[in-house]
Amino acid sequence: MQTKNMFKRVAAAAGSAVLLGSLAVTTAGTATAAPDAACTMALRSINSAGDAVIIGAWGTKPPTSVNTPDRHLYPAGEAKIASRFNWGPDVNGSSTTGYVVLGSTLYASRYGYLEDRDEEFNDLTKIADGWDKFTMVEESVVGARVAHYGLRNDGVLFRWTNGWKTVASASGFANVKALALISQTATYDTFLATTKTGVLETIHIPTTAPLKPVVKTVRGSTWQGFETLVAGKCGTGTLLTAIDKDTNAAYVYSIGHATGTTTPITNLGKFATPFGDPVYSRSTSDDDLPLTGE
């Protein structure tokens, strides 16, 4: 188990804009100053041993990254998919929270450090079974608005509100391979998606009921190789990490504000290190602003 000081440092790094803005990694692994103009994002992986790893990524050309080990959290080989995980201080110390599917069960995962007790904690709260049929879980929080999303392998997209009590769904997404949240407002959420036929598209989801997503093509071909997408804020656009699980290769794209086929996209290149962990998602902190990619 990590020491108290090590855990506190890693927990703060999980969503820290200060860390991402101040350090980069050269191909030799030496920490250097990151370019001021480069957008940054934080990813979180779960490896085959059940350990969480925080990955700081910079939108340089070529892209650069640095890995920070977090904690052993889950049974080896059980993690299938995860939502974004958010770090923040609380009255007793600090905590990191998110959602993870272990086997066929969706859990709320919360871990952190208790200052008053001088100890770490790791809690799992069961939400529901049957999640072995899902390929995505995500959470969008904008002020008091909280929405949870899941994509089932038969192409049905679900949205839960009111604390998982109110559910809405829409079919027609069986062609989707990967999804990443890129925009959050009081009235809609937007996902960027790749499809099995190579299309890159946005899925705009108004907060109104019934659930009526609006799909727009961004690019018509060549995106079918990516099974995992993780998106971060880059101005009014998106810094996208796209992962090909067949080759464990990750590529970074700078994407302008989404406007359909006129959306500007710059390929920044491939990470030098492999991205071979089973699960990747976004890492955030309480200070992060909502995504504004569309």
Short mmCIF file of C-alpha atoms in Angstrom, two decimals:
data_model
loop_
_atom_site.label_atom_id
_atom_site.label_comp_id
_atom_site.label_asym_id
_atom_site.label_seq_id
_atom_site.Cartn_x
_atom_site.Cartn_y
_atom_site.Cartn_z
CA MET A 1 0.00 0.00 0.00
CA GLN A 2 1.18 3.48 -0.76
CA THR A 3 2.16 5.87 2.00
CA LYS A 4 -0.16 8.67 3.03
CA ASN A 5 1.96 11.35 1.36
CA MET A 6 2.25 9.38 -1.87
CA PHE A 7 -1.51 8.87 -2.04
CA LYS A 8 -2.26 12.53 -1.37
CA ARG A 9 0.15 13.57 -4.13
CA VAL A 10 -1.34 11.13 -6.61
CA ALA A 11 -4.92 12.08 -5.72
CA ALA A 12 -4.20 15.74 -6.29
CA ALA A 13 -2.53 14.91 -9.60
CA ALA A 14 -5.60 13.06 -10.81
CA GLY A 15 -7.38 16.21 -11.90
CA SER A 16 -4.78 18.90 -11.43
CA ALA A 17 -4.49 21.50 -14.16
CA VAL A 18 -1.34 22.70 -12.42
CA LEU A 19 0.39 19.38 -12.98
CA LEU A 20 -0.71 19.13 -16.59
CA GLY A 21 0.20 22.70 -17.35
CA SER A 22 3.66 22.56 -15.83
CA LEU A 23 5.20 19.29 -16.94
CA ALA A 24 5.67 17.36 -20.13
CA VAL A 25 7.72 14.27 -20.95
CA THR A 26 10.30 13.97 -23.68
CA THR A 27 10.83 10.72 -25.56
CA ALA A 28 13.62 9.96 -23.11
CA GLY A 29 11.20 10.26 -20.18
CA THR A 30 12.66 13.49 -18.75
CA ALA A 31 10.23 16.01 -17.26
CA THR A 32 10.32 19.36 -19.08
CA ALA A 33 8.20 22.47 -19.35
CA ALA A 34 5.08 21.98 -21.47
CA PRO A 35 4.43 24.49 -24.27
CA ASP A 36 2.05 27.21 -23.09
CA ALA A 37 -0.04 26.88 -26.23
CA ALA A 38 -0.59 23.13 -25.87
CA CYS A 39 -3.98 21.92 -24.68
CA THR A 40 -3.89 19.29 -21.96
CA MET A 41 -6.10 16.52 -20.68
CA ALA A 42 -6.03 13.86 -17.99
CA LEU A 43 -6.95 10.24 -18.64
CA ARG A 44 -7.44 7.44 -16.15
CA SER A 45 -6.78 3.81 -16.96
CA ILE A 46 -7.47 0.58 -15.10
CA ASN A 47 -4.86 -2.07 -15.86
CA SER A 48 -5.27 -5.84 -15.84
CA ALA A 49 -4.18 -6.01 -12.20
CA GLY A 50 -7.01 -3.66 -11.13
CA ASP A 51 -4.73 -0.67 -10.53
CA ALA A 52 -5.76 2.86 -11.48
CA VAL A 53 -3.22 4.98 -13.40
CA ILE A 54 -3.51 8.72 -14.10
CA ILE A 55 -2.17 9.82 -17.50
CA GLY A 56 -1.36 13.45 -18.17
CA ALA A 57 -1.48 14.17 -21.92
CA TRP A 58 -0.39 17.23 -23.89
CA GLY A 59 -1.57 18.22 -27.34
CA THR A 60 1.95 18.80 -28.65
CA LYS A 61 3.10 17.55 -32.02
CA PRO A 62 3.97 14.75 -31.50
CA PRO A 63 1.78 14.33 -28.40
CA THR A 64 3.44 13.66 -25.03
CA SER A 65 2.29 12.00 -21.83
CA VAL A 66 3.31 10.98 -18.32
CA ASN A 67 1.85 8.19 -16.18
CA THR A 68 1.26 8.46 -12.42
CA PRO A 69 0.36 5.23 -10.57
CA ASP A 70 -2.68 5.68 -8.34
CA ARG A 71 -4.00 2.77 -6.27
CA HIS A 72 -4.91 -0.89 -6.44
CA LEU A 73 -8.70 -0.69 -6.41
CA TYR A 74 -10.39 -3.66 -8.08
CA PRO A 75 -10.00 -7.42 -8.49
CA ALA A 76 -7.60 -8.32 -11.31
CA GLY A 77 -9.25 -8.64 -14.70
CA GLU A 78 -12.73 -7.59 -13.54
CA ALA A 79 -12.94 -4.00 -14.85
CA LYS A 80 -14.74 -3.74 -18.21
CA ILE A 81 -15.70 -0.07 -18.70
CA ALA A 82 -15.62 3.10 -16.60
CA SER A 83 -17.04 6.61 -16.58
CA ARG A 84 -14.99 9.72 -15.92
CA PHE A 85 -13.55 9.83 -12.40
CA ASN A 86 -13.54 13.12 -10.50
CA TRP A 87 -11.20 14.16 -7.68
CA GLY A 88 -12.08 16.80 -5.09
CA PRO A 89 -11.48 17.82 -1.47
CA ASP A 90 -14.10 17.14 1.16
CA VAL A 91 -14.54 17.85 4.87
CA ASN A 92 -12.44 14.87 5.95
CA GLY A 93 -9.74 14.91 3.26
CA SER A 94 -10.22 14.14 -0.43
CA SER A 95 -11.98 11.60 -2.62
CA THR A 96 -12.17 10.36 -6.20
CA THR A 97 -15.54 9.18 -7.51
CA GLY A 98 -16.87 7.57 -10.67
CA TYR A 99 -18.59 4.48 -12.05
CA VAL A 100 -17.04 1.17 -13.05
CA VAL A 101 -18.36 -2.12 -14.40
CA LEU A 102 -16.77 -5.12 -12.68
CA GLY A 103 -17.81 -8.35 -14.37
CA SER A 104 -21.50 -7.80 -15.06
CA THR A 105 -22.22 -5.28 -12.28
CA LEU A 106 -22.16 -1.49 -12.33
CA TYR A 107 -20.74 0.10 -9.18
CA ALA A 108 -20.31 3.61 -7.87
CA SER A 109 -16.62 3.70 -6.97
CA ARG A 110 -15.30 6.11 -4.34
CA TYR A 111 -11.83 6.11 -2.83
CA GLY A 112 -9.63 8.62 -1.08
CA TYR A 113 -7.96 9.71 2.12
CA LEU A 114 -9.44 10.63 5.51
CA GLU A 115 -7.41 13.30 7.26
CA ASP A 116 -9.11 12.87 10.63
CA ARG A 117 -8.45 9.13 10.69
CA ASP A 118 -5.13 9.22 8.81
CA GLU A 119 -6.24 6.38 6.55
CA GLU A 120 -7.21 5.54 3.00
CA PHE A 121 -10.60 4.15 1.99
CA ASN A 122 -12.02 2.34 -1.04
CA ASP A 123 -15.80 1.92 -1.31
CA LEU A 124 -17.92 0.20 -3.96
CA THR A 125 -21.70 0.65 -4.05
CA LYS A 126 -23.70 -1.62 -6.32
CA ILE A 127 -25.96 0.16 -8.81
CA ALA A 128 -27.26 -2.63 -11.07
CA ASP A 129 -26.52 -6.01 -12.67
CA GLY A 130 -26.66 -6.76 -16.41
CA TRP A 131 -23.93 -4.32 -17.38
CA ASP A 132 -21.85 -6.95 -19.19
CA LYS A 133 -24.08 -6.05 -22.15
CA PHE A 134 -22.95 -2.40 -22.13
CA THR A 135 -20.03 -0.89 -24.04
CA MET A 136 -20.08 2.59 -22.45
CA VAL A 137 -20.97 4.30 -19.19
CA GLU A 138 -20.62 8.05 -18.62
CA GLU A 139 -21.69 10.80 -16.27
CA SER A 140 -22.35 14.45 -17.15
CA VAL A 141 -22.61 17.02 -14.35
CA VAL A 142 -23.49 20.65 -15.06
CA GLY A 143 -24.39 22.53 -11.89
CA ALA A 144 -27.31 20.68 -10.33
CA ARG A 145 -28.00 18.69 -13.52
CA VAL A 146 -26.66 15.13 -13.39
CA ALA A 147 -27.18 12.63 -16.19
CA HIS A 148 -25.82 9.11 -16.59
CA TYR A 149 -25.50 7.41 -19.96
CA GLY A 150 -25.01 3.85 -21.11
CA LEU A 151 -24.77 2.25 -24.56
CA ARG A 152 -25.96 -1.35 -24.74
CA ASN A 153 -24.47 -3.74 -27.28
CA ASP A 154 -27.76 -3.96 -29.19
CA GLY A 155 -27.50 -0.26 -30.06
CA VAL A 156 -29.86 1.17 -27.43
CA LEU A 157 -28.62 4.39 -25.81
CA PHE A 158 -29.89 5.02 -22.26
CA ARG A 159 -30.00 8.15 -20.12
CA TRP A 160 -30.70 8.04 -16.39
CA THR A 161 -31.60 11.12 -14.33
CA ASN A 162 -33.00 11.70 -10.85
CA GLY A 163 -30.33 9.51 -9.30
CA TRP A 164 -30.70 6.54 -11.71
CA LYS A 165 -34.47 6.52 -11.06
CA THR A 166 -35.74 8.06 -14.31
CA VAL A 167 -34.67 6.33 -17.53
CA ALA A 168 -35.10 7.25 -21.19
CA SER A 169 -33.75 5.40 -24.21
CA ALA A 170 -33.30 5.58 -27.97
CA SER A 171 -32.39 2.79 -30.39
CA GLY A 172 -30.41 2.89 -33.63
CA PHE A 173 -26.81 3.00 -32.40
CA ALA A 174 -25.69 -0.57 -33.12
CA ASN A 175 -23.05 0.74 -35.53
CA VAL A 176 -21.27 2.79 -32.84
CA LYS A 177 -17.86 1.53 -31.66
CA ALA A 178 -16.76 4.26 -29.22
CA LEU A 179 -18.19 7.34 -27.52
CA ALA A 180 -16.69 10.32 -25.70
CA LEU A 181 -18.51 13.20 -24.06
CA ILE A 182 -17.41 16.49 -25.68
CA SER A 183 -20.04 19.07 -24.68
CA GLN A 184 -22.14 19.81 -21.58
CA THR A 185 -24.69 22.58 -21.08
CA ALA A 186 -27.87 23.12 -19.09
CA THR A 187 -29.93 21.98 -22.10
CA TYR A 188 -27.92 19.27 -23.85
CA ASP A 189 -24.98 16.85 -23.82
CA THR A 190 -23.01 15.90 -26.93
CA PHE A 191 -20.93 12.80 -27.61
CA LEU A 192 -18.33 12.23 -30.31
CA ALA A 193 -18.61 8.73 -31.78
CA THR A 194 -16.77 6.40 -34.12
CA THR A 195 -18.68 3.74 -36.03
CA LYS A 196 -17.90 0.29 -37.42
CA THR A 197 -18.11 1.72 -40.94
CA GLY A 198 -15.55 4.47 -40.23
CA VAL A 199 -17.78 7.49 -39.65
CA LEU A 200 -16.87 10.12 -37.05
CA GLU A 201 -20.06 11.78 -35.82
CA THR A 202 -21.59 13.85 -33.06
CA ILE A 203 -24.61 12.67 -31.07
CA HIS A 204 -26.41 15.70 -29.65
CA ILE A 205 -28.77 14.79 -26.79
CA PRO A 206 -31.22 17.45 -25.54
CA THR A 207 -32.18 17.22 -21.87
CA THR A 208 -35.86 17.10 -22.81
CA ALA A 209 -37.94 13.92 -22.75
CA PRO A 210 -38.48 11.70 -24.65
CA LEU A 211 -34.86 11.06 -25.61
CA LYS A 212 -34.31 12.32 -29.17
CA PRO A 213 -30.62 12.35 -30.16
CA VAL A 214 -29.53 14.33 -33.23
CA VAL A 215 -26.68 12.76 -35.22
CA LYS A 216 -24.34 14.75 -37.48
CA THR A 217 -21.48 13.41 -39.59
CA VAL A 218 -18.09 15.01 -38.88
CA ARG A 219 -16.02 12.78 -41.19
CA GLY A 220 -17.41 10.07 -43.47
CA SER A 221 -14.65 7.47 -43.34
CA THR A 222 -11.34 6.12 -41.87
CA TRP A 223 -12.28 6.26 -38.14
CA GLN A 224 -13.31 2.61 -37.73
CA GLY A 225 -10.02 1.57 -36.10
CA PHE A 226 -10.69 3.25 -32.75
CA GLU A 227 -12.48 1.31 -30.01
CA THR A 228 -11.92 3.87 -27.23
CA LEU A 229 -12.23 7.67 -27.23
CA VAL A 230 -11.35 10.02 -24.36
CA ALA A 231 -11.98 13.74 -24.79
CA GLY A 232 -10.78 16.83 -22.95
CA LYS A 233 -11.52 20.52 -23.23
CA CYS A 234 -9.40 22.55 -25.66
CA GLY A 235 -10.77 26.09 -25.82
CA THR A 236 -14.21 25.77 -27.40
CA GLY A 237 -13.10 22.55 -29.07
CA THR A 238 -11.77 19.15 -28.06
CA LEU A 239 -8.47 17.41 -27.45
CA LEU A 240 -9.21 13.79 -28.37
CA THR A 241 -7.23 10.67 -27.51
CA ALA A 242 -8.32 7.84 -29.83
CA ILE A 243 -7.13 4.34 -28.95
CA ASP A 244 -6.79 1.36 -31.30
CA LYS A 245 -7.01 -1.64 -28.99
CA ASP A 246 -5.85 -4.04 -31.71
CA THR A 247 -2.42 -2.37 -31.78
CA ASN A 248 -2.41 -0.61 -28.36
CA ALA A 249 -1.71 2.63 -30.25
CA ALA A 250 -3.15 5.99 -29.17
CA TYR A 251 -3.43 9.03 -31.41
CA VAL A 252 -4.24 12.62 -30.45
CA TYR A 253 -6.42 15.00 -32.45
CA SER A 254 -7.14 18.67 -31.94
CA ILE A 255 -10.76 19.15 -32.98
CA GLY A 256 -12.40 22.54 -33.38
CA HIS A 257 -15.90 23.43 -32.24
CA ALA A 258 -18.10 20.75 -33.82
CA THR A 259 -20.05 22.00 -36.84
CA GLY A 260 -20.61 18.81 -38.82
CA THR A 261 -18.41 18.18 -41.85
CA THR A 262 -16.85 21.66 -41.60
CA THR A 263 -15.32 20.85 -38.20
CA PRO A 264 -11.52 21.42 -38.33
CA ILE A 265 -9.42 18.43 -37.24
CA THR A 266 -5.63 18.33 -36.80
CA ASN A 267 -3.85 14.99 -36.35
CA LEU A 268 -1.12 15.64 -33.76
CA GLY A 269 0.34 12.17 -34.06
CA LYS A 270 0.81 9.02 -32.01
CA PHE A 271 1.91 8.62 -28.40
CA ALA A 272 5.34 7.01 -28.13
CA THR A 273 4.17 4.71 -25.33
CA PRO A 274 1.60 1.94 -25.87
CA PHE A 275 -1.92 2.27 -24.46
CA GLY A 276 -2.59 -1.37 -23.62
CA ASP A 277 -4.72 -1.22 -20.47
CA PRO A 278 -8.24 -2.71 -20.69
CA VAL A 279 -10.09 0.44 -19.56
CA TYR A 280 -9.57 4.15 -20.27
CA SER A 281 -11.72 7.13 -19.28
CA ARG A 282 -11.43 10.83 -18.46
CA SER A 283 -9.97 12.12 -15.19
CA THR A 284 -11.28 15.43 -13.83
CA SER A 285 -11.27 17.62 -10.72
CA ASP A 286 -13.84 19.88 -9.09
CA ASP A 287 -12.14 22.89 -10.73
CA ASP A 288 -12.62 21.66 -14.31
CA LEU A 289 -15.03 23.63 -16.50
CA PRO A 290 -17.79 21.89 -18.52
CA LEU A 291 -16.84 20.59 -21.95
CA THR A 292 -17.71 22.92 -24.83
CA GLY A 293 -16.86 20.88 -27.93
CA GLU A 294 -20.18 21.52 -29.66
#
